[in-house]
Short mmCIF file of C-alpha atoms in Angstrom, two decimals:
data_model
loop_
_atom_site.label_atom_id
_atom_site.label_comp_id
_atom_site.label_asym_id
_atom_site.label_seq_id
_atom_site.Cartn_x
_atom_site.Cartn_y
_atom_site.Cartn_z
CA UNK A 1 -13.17 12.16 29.73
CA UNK A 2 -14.48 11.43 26.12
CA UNK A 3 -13.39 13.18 23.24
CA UNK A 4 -15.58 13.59 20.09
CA UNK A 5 -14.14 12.18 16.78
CA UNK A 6 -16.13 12.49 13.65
CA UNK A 7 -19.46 11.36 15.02
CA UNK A 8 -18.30 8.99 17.20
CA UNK A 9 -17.51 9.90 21.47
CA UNK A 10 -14.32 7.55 22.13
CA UNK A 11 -12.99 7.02 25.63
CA UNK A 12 -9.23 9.23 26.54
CA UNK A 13 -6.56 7.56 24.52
CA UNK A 14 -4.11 5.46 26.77
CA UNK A 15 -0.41 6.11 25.74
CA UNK A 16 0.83 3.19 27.74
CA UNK A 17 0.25 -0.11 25.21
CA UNK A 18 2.52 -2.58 24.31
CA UNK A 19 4.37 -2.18 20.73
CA UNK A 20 2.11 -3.90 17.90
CA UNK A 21 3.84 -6.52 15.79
CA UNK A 22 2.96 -7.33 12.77
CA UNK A 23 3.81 -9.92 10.03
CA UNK A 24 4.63 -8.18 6.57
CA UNK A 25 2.70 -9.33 3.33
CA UNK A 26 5.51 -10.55 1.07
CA UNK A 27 4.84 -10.60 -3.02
CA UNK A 28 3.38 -14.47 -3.73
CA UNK A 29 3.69 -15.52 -7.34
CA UNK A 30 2.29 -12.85 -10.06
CA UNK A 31 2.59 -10.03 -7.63
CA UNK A 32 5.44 -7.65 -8.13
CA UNK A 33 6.17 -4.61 -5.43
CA UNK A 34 6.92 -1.07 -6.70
CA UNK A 35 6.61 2.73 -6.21
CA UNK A 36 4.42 5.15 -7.16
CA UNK A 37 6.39 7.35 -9.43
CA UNK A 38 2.91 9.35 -10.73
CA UNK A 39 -0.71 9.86 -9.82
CA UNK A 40 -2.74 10.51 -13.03
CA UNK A 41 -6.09 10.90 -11.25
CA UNK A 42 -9.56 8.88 -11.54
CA UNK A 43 -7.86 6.02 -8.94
CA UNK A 44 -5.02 5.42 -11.80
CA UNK A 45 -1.01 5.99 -10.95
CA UNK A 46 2.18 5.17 -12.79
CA UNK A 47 3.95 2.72 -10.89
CA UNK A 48 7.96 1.69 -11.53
CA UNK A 49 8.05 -1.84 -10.96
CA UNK A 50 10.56 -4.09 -9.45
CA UNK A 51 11.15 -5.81 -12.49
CA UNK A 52 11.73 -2.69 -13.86
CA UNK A 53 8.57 -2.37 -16.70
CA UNK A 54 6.79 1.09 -15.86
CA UNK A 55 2.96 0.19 -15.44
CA UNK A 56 -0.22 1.95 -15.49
CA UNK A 57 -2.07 0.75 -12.33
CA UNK A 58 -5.58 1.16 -11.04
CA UNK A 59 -6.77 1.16 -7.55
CA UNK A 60 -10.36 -1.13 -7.14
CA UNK A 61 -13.32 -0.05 -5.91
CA UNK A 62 -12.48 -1.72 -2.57
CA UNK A 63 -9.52 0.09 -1.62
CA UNK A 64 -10.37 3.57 -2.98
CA UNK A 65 -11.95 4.99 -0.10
CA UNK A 66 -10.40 2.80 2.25
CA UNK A 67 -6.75 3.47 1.41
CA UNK A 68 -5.20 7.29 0.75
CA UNK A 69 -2.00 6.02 -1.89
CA UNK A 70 0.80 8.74 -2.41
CA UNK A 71 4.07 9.56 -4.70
CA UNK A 72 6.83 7.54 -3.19
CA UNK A 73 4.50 5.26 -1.46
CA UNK A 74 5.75 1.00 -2.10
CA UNK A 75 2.59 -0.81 -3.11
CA UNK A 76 2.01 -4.09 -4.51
CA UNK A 77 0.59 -4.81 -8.19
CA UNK A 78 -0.61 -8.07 -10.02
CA UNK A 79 -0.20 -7.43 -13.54
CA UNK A 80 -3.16 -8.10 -16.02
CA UNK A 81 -2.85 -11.21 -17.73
CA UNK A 82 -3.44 -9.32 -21.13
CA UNK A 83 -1.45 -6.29 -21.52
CA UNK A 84 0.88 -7.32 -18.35
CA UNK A 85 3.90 -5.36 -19.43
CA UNK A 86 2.09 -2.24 -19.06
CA UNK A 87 -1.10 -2.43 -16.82
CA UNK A 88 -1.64 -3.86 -13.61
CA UNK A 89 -3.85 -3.35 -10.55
CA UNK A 90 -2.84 -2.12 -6.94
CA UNK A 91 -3.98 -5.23 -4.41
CA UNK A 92 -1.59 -3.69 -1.32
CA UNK A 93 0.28 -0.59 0.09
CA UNK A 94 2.98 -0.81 2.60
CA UNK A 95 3.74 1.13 5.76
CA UNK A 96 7.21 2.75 5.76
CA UNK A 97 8.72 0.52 8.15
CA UNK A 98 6.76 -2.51 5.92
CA UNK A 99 9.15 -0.63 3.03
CA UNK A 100 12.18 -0.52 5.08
CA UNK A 101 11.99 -4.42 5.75
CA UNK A 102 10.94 -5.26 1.68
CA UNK A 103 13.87 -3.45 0.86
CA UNK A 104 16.64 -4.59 3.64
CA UNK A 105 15.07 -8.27 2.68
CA UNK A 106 15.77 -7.82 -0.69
CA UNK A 107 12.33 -8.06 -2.31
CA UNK A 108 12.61 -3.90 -3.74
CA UNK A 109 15.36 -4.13 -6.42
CA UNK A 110 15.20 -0.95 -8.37
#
């Protein structure tokens, strides 16, 4: 049995695979985790940062179609290095369980 997905005819979906583990991206140096308090349209959002500046973050080309960002979502942003107190670019977004590790490992301090 094949059912039809958005162009494409994929096989019946099996229900009985092994749980997926995956390593977490952690923040390297210049990268700073934070949520999205704010989406302000045109692929910009207010973002509350860990170290606790409020920054005005784009999304790149690359990840605008590919990635759907929401309010209360934990992303990752590199700061500009002009302006870096207040704008900053989005480079990552993390699953809810991904957010539920950051925080228990201590990288989220807000």
């Amino acid at each position: 049995m094949y059912y039809y997905f958005g162009g494409e005819y994929l096989s019946k979906p099996n229900h009985n695979q092994q749980q997926e583990y995956r390593r977490v991206r952690t923040p390297k140096k210049g990268e700073i985790p934070g949520i999205v308090e704010q989406i302000m349209g045109h692929g910009k959002l207010k973002v509350r940062c860990a170290d606790g500046n409020i920054r005005m973050t784009r999304i790149p080309g690359k990840m605008k179609k590919r990635i759907w960002i929401r309010e209360g979502d934990v992303i990752l942003v590199k700061p500009w290095d002009f302006q870096s107190d207040e704008k900053a670019d989005v480079i990552w977004r993390y699953t809810k369980t991904e957010s539920n590790w950051l925080e228990r490992k201590g990288y989220l301090k807000m």
